[in-house]
Coordinates of C-alpha atoms and ligand atoms in Angstrom, one line a residue:
X29 CA 28.2 42.0 57.1
X30 CA 32.0 42.4 56.6
X31 CA 34.2 43.3 59.6
X32 CA 35.1 46.6 58.0
X33 CA 31.5 47.7 57.9
X34 CA 30.8 46.6 61.5
X35 CA 33.9 48.6 62.5
X36 CA 32.6 51.7 60.7
X37 CA 29.2 51.9 62.4
X38 CA 30.9 51.1 65.8
X39 CA 33.5 53.8 65.3
X40 CA 30.8 56.3 64.4
X41 CA 28.6 55.3 67.4
X42 CA 31.7 55.4 69.7
X43 CA 32.6 58.9 68.5
X44 CA 29.1 60.3 69.0
X45 CA 28.9 58.6 72.4
X46 CA 32.2 60.2 73.6
X47 CA 30.9 63.6 72.4
X48 CA 27.7 63.1 74.3
X49 CA 29.4 62.0 77.5
X50 CA 32.0 64.8 77.5
X51 CA 29.2 67.4 76.9
X52 CA 30.1 68.4 73.3
X53 CA 26.6 67.4 72.4
X54 CA 24.2 69.0 74.8
X55 CA 21.2 67.3 76.4
X56 CA 18.2 67.7 74.2
X57 CA 20.3 68.7 71.1
X58 CA 19.4 67.3 67.8
X59 CA 21.9 65.1 66.1
X60 CA 22.7 65.6 62.4
X61 CA 20.3 63.8 60.1
X62 CA 21.3 60.5 58.5
X63 CA 21.3 62.3 55.1
X64 CA 23.7 65.0 56.4
X65 CA 26.1 62.5 57.9
X66 CA 26.0 60.4 54.7
X67 CA 27.1 63.4 52.6
X68 CA 29.6 64.7 55.2
X69 CA 31.3 61.3 56.1
X70 CA 30.7 59.4 52.8
X71 CA 29.2 56.5 54.7
X72 CA 26.2 54.4 53.7
X73 CA 22.8 55.2 55.1
X74 CA 22.8 51.7 56.7
X75 CA 26.0 52.3 58.5
X76 CA 24.8 55.6 60.0
X77 CA 21.4 54.1 60.8
X78 CA 23.1 51.2 62.7
X79 CA 25.2 53.6 64.7
X80 CA 22.1 55.5 65.8
X81 CA 20.4 52.2 66.7
X82 CA 23.4 51.3 68.8
X83 CA 23.3 54.7 70.6
X84 CA 19.6 54.3 71.2
X85 CA 20.2 50.9 72.8
X86 CA 22.7 52.4 75.2
X87 CA 20.1 55.0 76.2
X88 CA 22.1 58.0 75.0
X89 CA 19.8 59.2 72.2
X90 CA 16.1 58.9 71.3
X91 CA 14.1 59.2 68.1
X92 CA 11.4 61.8 67.9
X93 CA 8.8 60.9 65.2
X94 CA 9.2 63.0 62.1
X95 CA 11.9 65.0 63.7
X96 CA 15.1 63.0 64.1
X97 CA 17.5 61.8 66.8
X98 CA 18.1 63.7 70.0
X99 CA 20.5 63.5 73.0
X100 CA 18.7 62.1 76.0
X101 CA 19.1 63.6 79.6
X102 CA 21.8 61.8 81.6
X103 CA 22.3 62.4 85.3
X104 CA 24.9 65.3 85.5
X105 CA 26.5 63.9 88.7
X106 CA 27.7 60.8 87.1
X107 CA 29.1 62.7 84.1
X108 CA 31.4 65.2 85.7
X109 CA 31.7 64.2 89.4
X110 CA 31.6 60.5 90.2
X111 CA 30.1 60.2 93.7
X112 CA 32.6 59.6 96.3
X113 CA 32.3 57.1 99.1
X114 CA 30.6 58.6 102.1
X115 CA 32.3 58.6 105.4
X116 CA 35.7 58.0 103.9
X117 CA 38.4 60.3 105.0
X118 CA 40.4 62.1 102.3
X119 CA 44.2 61.4 102.4
X120 CA 46.1 63.7 104.6
X121 CA 48.2 65.2 101.9
X122 CA 46.4 67.1 99.2
X123 CA 47.3 68.2 95.8
X124 CA 46.0 71.8 95.8
X125 CA 46.3 72.3 92.1
X126 CA 44.1 69.2 91.5
X127 CA 41.6 70.4 94.1
X128 CA 41.7 73.9 92.7
X129 CA 40.9 72.6 89.2
X130 CA 38.1 70.4 90.6
X131 CA 36.6 73.3 92.6
X132 CA 36.6 75.4 89.5
X133 CA 34.7 72.7 87.6
X134 CA 32.2 72.3 90.4
X135 CA 31.7 76.0 90.5
X136 CA 30.8 76.2 86.9
X137 CA 28.3 73.4 87.2
X138 CA 24.8 75.0 87.1
X139 CA 23.3 72.0 88.9
X140 CA 25.2 72.8 92.1
X141 CA 24.1 75.3 94.7
X142 CA 26.5 78.2 94.0
X143 CA 28.0 78.9 97.4
X144 CA 31.5 78.6 96.0
X145 CA 31.7 80.8 93.0
X146 CA 32.7 84.5 93.3
X147 CA 30.2 85.6 90.7
X148 CA 26.9 87.4 91.0
X149 CA 23.6 85.9 89.9
X150 CA 22.3 87.0 86.5
X151 CA 19.1 87.8 88.4
X152 CA 20.9 90.9 89.7
X153 CA 22.0 92.1 86.3
X154 CA 20.3 94.7 84.0
X155 CA 19.6 92.0 81.4
X156 CA 16.7 93.8 79.7
X157 CA 18.7 97.0 79.3
X158 CA 21.6 95.1 77.8
X159 CA 19.4 93.3 75.3
X160 CA 18.0 96.7 74.2
X161 CA 21.5 98.1 73.8
X162 CA 22.7 95.1 71.8
X163 CA 19.6 95.3 69.6
X164 CA 20.5 98.9 68.8
X165 CA 24.0 98.1 67.5
X166 CA 24.4 99.9 64.2
X167 CA 26.3 99.2 61.1
X168 CA 28.9 101.9 62.1
X169 CA 29.2 100.3 65.5
X170 CA 29.8 96.8 64.1
X171 CA 32.1 97.6 61.2
X172 CA 35.2 97.7 63.4
X173 CA 35.0 93.9 63.9
X174 CA 36.1 93.5 60.3
X175 CA 39.6 94.8 61.1
X176 CA 42.1 94.5 63.9
X177 CA 41.7 97.0 66.7
X178 CA 44.2 98.7 68.9
X179 CA 46.1 96.6 71.5
X180 CA 45.6 99.3 74.1
X181 CA 41.8 99.2 73.5
X182 CA 39.1 101.4 72.1
X183 CA 39.7 105.2 72.8
X184 CA 36.1 105.8 73.8
X185 CA 36.2 103.0 76.4
X186 CA 39.4 104.3 77.8
X187 CA 37.9 107.8 78.0
X188 CA 34.9 106.5 79.8
X189 CA 37.1 104.6 82.3
X190 CA 39.1 107.8 82.9
X191 CA 35.9 109.6 83.6
X192 CA 35.1 107.1 86.3
X193 CA 38.2 108.2 88.2
X194 CA 37.0 111.8 88.7
X195 CA 37.4 112.8 92.3
X196 CA 39.5 109.7 93.0
X197 CA 42.6 109.9 90.8
X198 CA 43.1 113.4 89.5
X199 CA 46.0 112.8 87.1
X200 CA 44.5 109.9 85.3
X201 CA 43.8 110.3 81.5
X202 CA 42.4 107.9 78.9
X203 CA 46.0 107.0 77.8
X204 CA 46.6 105.5 81.2
X205 CA 44.3 102.6 80.5
X206 CA 45.1 99.4 78.7
X207 CA 42.0 97.3 77.9
X208 CA 42.5 93.5 78.6
X209 CA 40.5 90.3 78.5
X210 CA 39.2 90.5 82.0
X211 CA 41.2 91.1 85.2
X212 CA 43.1 87.8 84.7
X213 CA 44.9 89.0 81.6
X214 CA 45.5 92.4 83.2
X215 CA 47.2 90.6 86.2
X216 CA 49.2 88.4 83.8
X217 CA 50.4 91.2 81.7
X218 CA 51.3 93.3 84.7
X219 CA 53.3 90.4 86.1
X220 CA 55.1 89.9 82.8
X221 CA 56.0 93.6 82.7
X222 CA 57.7 93.6 86.1
X223 CA 59.0 90.1 86.9
X224 CA 60.6 87.2 85.1
X225 CA 60.7 83.4 85.9
X226 CA 62.7 82.7 89.0
X227 CA 61.9 86.1 90.6
X228 CA 59.9 86.2 93.9
X229 CA 56.6 88.0 94.2
X230 CA 55.1 88.8 97.6
X231 CA 51.4 88.0 97.9
X232 CA 48.9 88.0 100.8
X233 CA 48.1 84.9 102.7
X234 CA 45.5 83.8 101.9
X235 CA 45.0 85.1 98.3
X236 CA 42.8 84.6 95.2
X237 CA 43.5 81.0 94.3
X238 CA 43.5 81.8 90.5
X239 CA 46.6 84.0 90.8
X240 CA 48.5 81.2 92.6
X241 CA 48.1 79.0 89.6
X242 CA 49.2 81.8 87.3
X243 CA 52.3 82.5 89.3
X244 CA 53.2 78.8 89.4
X245 CA 52.8 78.4 85.6
X246 CA 55.0 81.5 85.1
X247 CA 57.8 80.0 87.1
X248 CA 57.6 82.7 89.7
X249 CA 58.4 82.0 93.4
X250 CA 56.0 83.4 96.0
X251 CA 56.4 84.6 99.5
X252 CA 53.3 84.9 101.5
X253 CA 52.8 87.9 103.8
X254 CA 50.6 87.4 106.8
X255 CA 47.3 89.3 106.4
X256 CA 44.7 90.4 108.8
X257 CA 41.1 89.2 108.0
X258 CA 39.7 92.7 108.5
X259 CA 42.5 95.2 107.7
X260 CA 44.6 93.4 105.2
X261 CA 48.3 92.8 104.9
X262 CA 50.3 93.6 108.1
X263 CA 52.6 96.5 107.2
X264 CA 55.4 95.5 109.5
X265 CA 55.4 91.9 108.2
X266 CA 55.6 93.3 104.7
X267 CA 58.6 95.3 105.7
X268 CA 60.3 92.2 107.0
X269 CA 59.5 90.3 103.8
X270 CA 60.9 93.1 101.7
X271 CA 64.2 93.2 103.6
X272 CA 64.6 89.4 104.1
X273 CA 63.2 87.9 100.9
X274 CA 63.9 90.5 98.2
X275 CA 60.6 90.3 96.3
X276 CA 60.8 91.8 92.8
X277 CA 57.1 92.8 93.0
X278 CA 54.0 92.6 95.3
X279 CA 50.5 91.6 94.3
X280 CA 47.8 92.8 96.8
X281 CA 44.1 93.3 97.0
X282 CA 43.5 96.2 99.4
X283 CA 39.7 96.6 98.7
X284 CA 37.4 93.7 99.6
X285 CA 40.0 91.1 99.3
X286 CA 39.2 87.7 97.9
X287 CA 38.8 85.5 99.9
X288 CA 39.1 87.6 103.2
X289 CA 36.8 90.4 102.3
X290 CA 39.2 92.7 104.2
X291 CA 39.5 96.4 103.5
X292 CA 42.9 98.1 104.2
X293 CA 42.5 101.4 106.1
X294 CA 43.9 104.4 104.2
X295 CA 46.8 104.8 106.6
X296 CA 47.9 101.2 106.0
X297 CA 47.5 101.7 102.2
X298 CA 49.7 104.8 102.3
X299 CA 52.3 103.0 104.4
X300 CA 52.4 100.0 102.1
X301 CA 52.8 102.2 98.9
X302 CA 55.4 104.4 100.6
X303 CA 57.4 101.4 101.7
X304 CA 57.3 99.8 98.3
X305 CA 58.0 103.1 96.5
X306 CA 61.0 103.6 98.8
X307 CA 62.5 100.2 97.8
X308 CA 61.4 100.8 94.1
X309 CA 59.3 97.6 94.2
X310 CA 56.4 97.5 91.6
X311 CA 53.0 96.8 93.2
X312 CA 50.3 95.1 91.2
X313 CA 46.9 95.9 92.7
X314 CA 43.9 93.7 92.0
X315 CA 41.1 96.2 92.5
X316 CA 38.3 94.1 91.0
X317 CA 35.8 94.4 94.0
X318 CA 36.2 98.1 94.8
X319 CA 33.0 99.3 93.1
X320 CA 31.0 97.0 95.4
X321 CA 31.5 99.1 98.6
X322 CA 28.7 99.1 101.1
X323 CA 29.7 102.3 102.9
X324 CA 29.3 105.9 101.7
X325 CA 32.2 106.1 99.2
X326 CA 34.3 104.0 97.0
X327 CA 37.6 103.1 98.8
X328 CA 40.7 104.5 97.2
X329 CA 43.0 102.3 95.2
X330 CA 46.6 101.9 96.2
X331 CA 47.5 103.8 93.1
X332 CA 46.2 107.0 94.8
X333 CA 49.4 107.1 97.0
X334 CA 51.8 106.1 94.2
X335 CA 54.5 108.8 93.7
X336 CA 56.9 106.8 91.5
X337 CA 54.6 105.3 88.9
X338 CA 55.2 101.8 90.3
X339 CA 51.6 100.7 91.0
X340 CA 49.7 98.9 88.3
X341 CA 46.0 98.8 89.1
X342 CA 44.1 95.9 87.5
X343 CA 40.4 95.4 87.4
X344 CA 37.4 94.4 85.2
X345 CA 33.6 94.4 84.9
X346 CA 33.5 90.7 85.8
X347 CA 32.3 91.2 89.4
X348 CA 29.8 94.0 88.7
X349 CA 28.3 93.1 85.3
X350 CA 29.3 90.2 83.1
X351 CA 32.3 87.9 83.4
X352 CA 31.3 86.6 80.0
X353 CA 32.1 90.0 78.4
X354 CA 35.8 89.7 79.2
X355 CA 36.5 93.4 79.5
X356 CA 39.2 94.4 82.0
X357 CA 42.0 97.0 82.2
X358 CA 45.3 98.0 83.7
X359 CA 45.7 101.5 85.0
X360 CA 49.3 102.5 84.5
X361 CA 51.6 105.5 84.3
X362 CA 54.2 106.0 81.6
X363 CA 56.8 103.8 83.3
X364 CA 55.4 100.5 82.1
X365 CA 52.9 101.6 79.5
X366 CA 54.7 100.8 76.3
X367 CA 55.9 97.5 77.6
X368 CA 52.3 96.6 78.6
X369 CA 51.0 97.5 75.2
X370 CA 53.7 95.3 73.6
X371 CA 52.8 92.4 75.9
X372 CA 49.1 92.8 75.2
X373 CA 49.8 92.7 71.4
X374 CA 51.8 89.6 71.8
X375 CA 49.3 88.0 74.1
X376 CA 46.0 88.5 72.1
X377 CA 46.6 91.4 69.7
X378 CA 43.6 93.2 71.2
X379 CA 40.5 92.7 73.3
X380 CA 37.3 91.7 71.4
X381 CA 35.9 94.8 69.8
X382 CA 32.3 93.7 70.3
X383 CA 32.8 93.2 74.0
X384 CA 34.3 96.7 74.3
X385 CA 31.6 98.2 72.1
X386 CA 28.9 96.7 74.4
X387 CA 30.7 98.1 77.4
X388 CA 31.0 101.5 75.8
X389 CA 27.2 101.6 75.1
X390 CA 26.4 100.5 78.7
X391 CA 28.7 103.1 80.2
X392 CA 27.4 105.9 77.9
X393 CA 23.7 105.0 78.7
X394 CA 24.2 105.8 82.4
X395 CA 22.6 102.5 83.3
X396 CA 25.9 101.2 84.8
X397 CA 26.0 103.6 87.7
X398 CA 22.4 103.0 88.4
X399 CA 23.0 99.3 88.3
X400 CA 26.0 99.6 90.7
X401 CA 23.8 101.4 93.3
X402 CA 21.3 98.5 93.1
X403 CA 24.1 95.9 93.3
X404 CA 25.6 97.5 96.4
X405 CA 22.3 97.3 98.2
X406 CA 21.7 93.7 97.1
X407 CA 25.2 92.4 97.9
X408 CA 25.1 94.1 101.4
X409 CA 21.7 92.4 102.1
X410 CA 22.9 89.1 100.8
X411 CA 26.1 89.2 102.9
X412 CA 24.1 90.0 106.0
X413 CA 21.4 87.3 105.3
X414 CA 23.9 84.6 104.6
X415 CA 26.0 85.5 107.7
X416 CA 22.8 85.4 109.8
X417 CA 21.9 81.9 108.3
X418 CA 25.5 80.7 109.1
X419 CA 25.1 82.1 112.6
X420 CA 21.8 80.2 113.0
X421 CA 22.8 76.9 111.3
X422 CA 26.6 76.4 111.8
X423 CA 28.2 75.3 115.1
X424 CA 28.8 78.1 117.6
X425 CA 32.6 78.0 117.3
X426 CA 32.5 79.1 113.6
X427 CA 34.1 82.6 113.1
X428 CA 33.5 85.2 110.4
X429 CA 33.7 88.9 109.9
X430 CA 31.1 90.7 107.7
X431 CA 33.1 92.7 105.1
X432 CA 32.3 96.3 104.2
X433 CA 32.0 95.4 100.5
X434 CA 32.0 92.6 98.0
X435 CA 30.0 89.4 98.4
X436 CA 32.3 86.9 100.0
X437 CA 32.5 85.4 103.5
X438 CA 35.6 83.8 104.9
X439 CA 34.5 81.4 107.5
X440 CA 36.7 79.7 110.1
X441 CA 35.5 76.2 110.9
X442 CA 35.6 74.6 114.3
X443 CA 39.0 73.1 115.2
X444 CA 39.8 69.9 113.5
X445 CA 37.2 70.2 110.7
X446 CA 38.9 69.8 107.4
X447 CA 37.6 72.1 104.6
X448 CA 38.6 69.7 101.9
X449 CA 36.6 66.9 103.5
X450 CA 33.7 69.3 104.0
X451 CA 34.0 70.4 100.3
X452 CA 33.6 66.7 99.1
X453 CA 30.7 66.0 101.5
X454 CA 29.0 69.2 100.3
X455 CA 29.6 68.2 96.7
X456 CA 27.8 64.9 97.3
X457 CA 24.8 67.0 98.3
X458 CA 25.2 69.1 95.1
X459 CA 26.5 72.2 97.0
X460 CA 29.7 73.9 95.9
X461 CA 31.8 75.7 98.5
X462 CA 35.4 76.7 98.3
X463 CA 37.9 75.0 100.6
X464 CA 40.3 77.6 102.1
X465 CA 43.3 75.4 101.5
X466 CA 43.5 76.3 97.8
X467 CA 44.0 80.0 98.7
X468 CA 47.6 79.5 99.8
X469 CA 50.6 77.5 98.8
X470 CA 50.8 76.2 102.4
X471 CA 48.2 74.1 104.3
X472 CA 47.5 76.9 106.8
X473 CA 43.9 77.6 105.7
X474 CA 42.6 74.1 105.8
X475 CA 40.1 75.0 108.4
X476 CA 38.5 77.8 106.4
X477 CA 35.9 77.9 103.7
X478 CA 34.9 80.7 101.4
X479 CA 31.2 81.2 101.1
X480 CA 30.0 83.3 98.2
X481 CA 26.8 85.5 98.7
X482 CA 26.4 86.3 95.0
X483 CA 22.8 85.2 94.8
X484 CA 19.6 86.5 96.4
X485 CA 19.0 84.5 99.5
X486 CA 16.3 81.9 98.6
X487 CA 14.9 79.0 100.5
X488 CA 17.2 76.8 98.4
X489 CA 20.3 78.7 99.6
X490 CA 19.0 78.7 103.2
X491 CA 18.5 74.9 103.1
X492 CA 22.0 74.5 101.5
X493 CA 23.5 76.5 104.4
X494 CA 21.7 74.3 106.8
X495 CA 23.0 71.1 105.1
X496 CA 26.6 72.5 105.3
X497 CA 26.1 73.3 109.0
X498 CA 25.0 69.7 109.6
X499 CA 27.9 68.4 107.7
X500 CA 30.3 70.5 109.8
X501 CA 28.7 69.0 113.0
X502 CA 29.2 65.4 111.6
X503 CA 32.8 66.1 110.7
X504 CA 33.5 67.6 114.2
X505 CA 32.4 64.4 115.9
Ligands
PLP21 C1 40.3 88.8 93.1 C2 40.0 88.4 91.7 N1 40.8 88.8 90.7 C3 40.6 88.4 89.4 C4 39.6 87.6 89.1 C5 39.4 87.3 87.6 O1 38.6 88.2 87.0 P1 38.2 88.2 85.4 O2 37.1 87.3 85.3 O3 37.9 89.6 85.1 O4 39.4 87.7 84.7 C6 38.7 87.2 90.1 C7 37.6 86.3 89.7 O5 37.1 85.5 90.5 C8 38.9 87.6 91.4 O6 38.1 87.2 92.4

C-alpha cells in the first residue's frame, strides 16, 4: 500500500475517533455506511473499511451483523471529567471563570446526581399535555415560521403575559412586553439598554453566577452590595454604594434569590425602588423565580413601586416549565422600550416563533396555572425534605435557611471547609453541587455551597446527600 493510501484511512479513522470522543457521535449511534462514505468522500471502499477496522481495534465502534457499525459505550467520566487525585488539596488561588465553566459542564452531565443545577426535573413537568398540544399544531399555526417574526414577540403571547399581571401590576399592557430568548437574553438586552462598557453596575453579593460572566464579557465593572440571606439586599448599604460608587444601574433579584433563596420584604422593596428612582438609576430586576412562591400569594416585583419607568423586569419560563423552549421577556415602560426592541432585532432578529407558539398554546389551555400549583407544592416539599436530609447527614455546624419559594438551598459549611475542594470530591463520586465561590467576584463565599432541590427526593438523592455530608466531615479533619 502506498503512503498516501495509508494516510487516507488513518485520517478518516482519526476524524471519526475525535467526533466520538468529543461526543459529536453519540453512544449507540450508527455510523454512515461504507457505501455512503464512499460516495460522499470519494474514497475507495477499502480505505473506508480499513478506517472502520482501525476504530474497531481501539474499541470505539462495533459491527452489528447485517446492520452496520455503531459507536460503543465509553465511560462518561473519562470523557469529560478526568478523575482527579484524591486527597490532593486544590491550589489556594482559584480561577473562578474556569471553575464556573467546569461547574456548568458538570451540571449538564446527565450521569451526575443533580444537586448543582437550578433546573426542575422533567418528572415534574406536564409532558403528556405538551405532547398533545404539539400534536395539534395546525398549518395556520406553523406557517409563520416561513417568514421573519416581530422582534418584540408574538402579539398573542404578549397579551397572555399581560393577563398574568392582573391584580399585580395594573397599568401593564401587552405592548410593555418584549419577548426574548430566555431570561439570559432579557438581562443582556436590559443591561445594553442602560449601561456601556466601563460603567459600574451594583449587584447583590452573592449573585447568580451566570450574570457575573455576562457583566465581565460586556466590560462592565461591578460593585457588590452586602445582602442578607433571608431579606435580601441591605438598603442602607445600597444607599452608601449609590453615593460612593456611582453605579449606572443595579441588577437585583428580590424574589427567591439565586443562590440565597431570600425574599425581600415589601417595605425593603419599596425603599430600594424609591432610592434608585430618586437618583434616576435604572434597576434591572431578575424575577425568574417569583411564580414558585410557597406562601399564599405571588410576591410583588420591584416594578410595582416604580414611579419613573426605570425598572426593567426580566423573566422566563425556564424555571417553571422548559428551559429548552427559550422563551423569556422584559417588562418595560416607554422609556427604554424602543431601544430594547432595536437591541433585540440586532441580537437575534426575533425569538423562535415555534417556541412562542408552543407557549401560547400552553398558556391558552389553562394547564400552565394548574401546573404551577402542582409545582409549588412539589418544590416546597422537596426543599423541606432536602433540608431535613442535610440536617440529618451534614455536620451540626452547617447553617441554612429554608426559603419561602424557589428550590435552592444556600448552605454554609463548617469553618475551614473549602467549597471548591468539596465540589471536586463530590464530582469524583458523580455528584454535582455548586461551590459558592463562583457566585461572587471575591472569595467571600468559599465556605458556601448551593444545593438544588429541583428533583423529587429519591433514595439516590438521599444517599448523595449522605455522601456529601461524609465528604464535609473528611475535609473538616
Ligand atoms: C437567577 C437566574 N436568572 C437567569 C437565569 C437564566 O434563565 P434562562 O434559562 O431563561 O436564560 C437563571 C438560570 O439558572 C437564573 O437562575
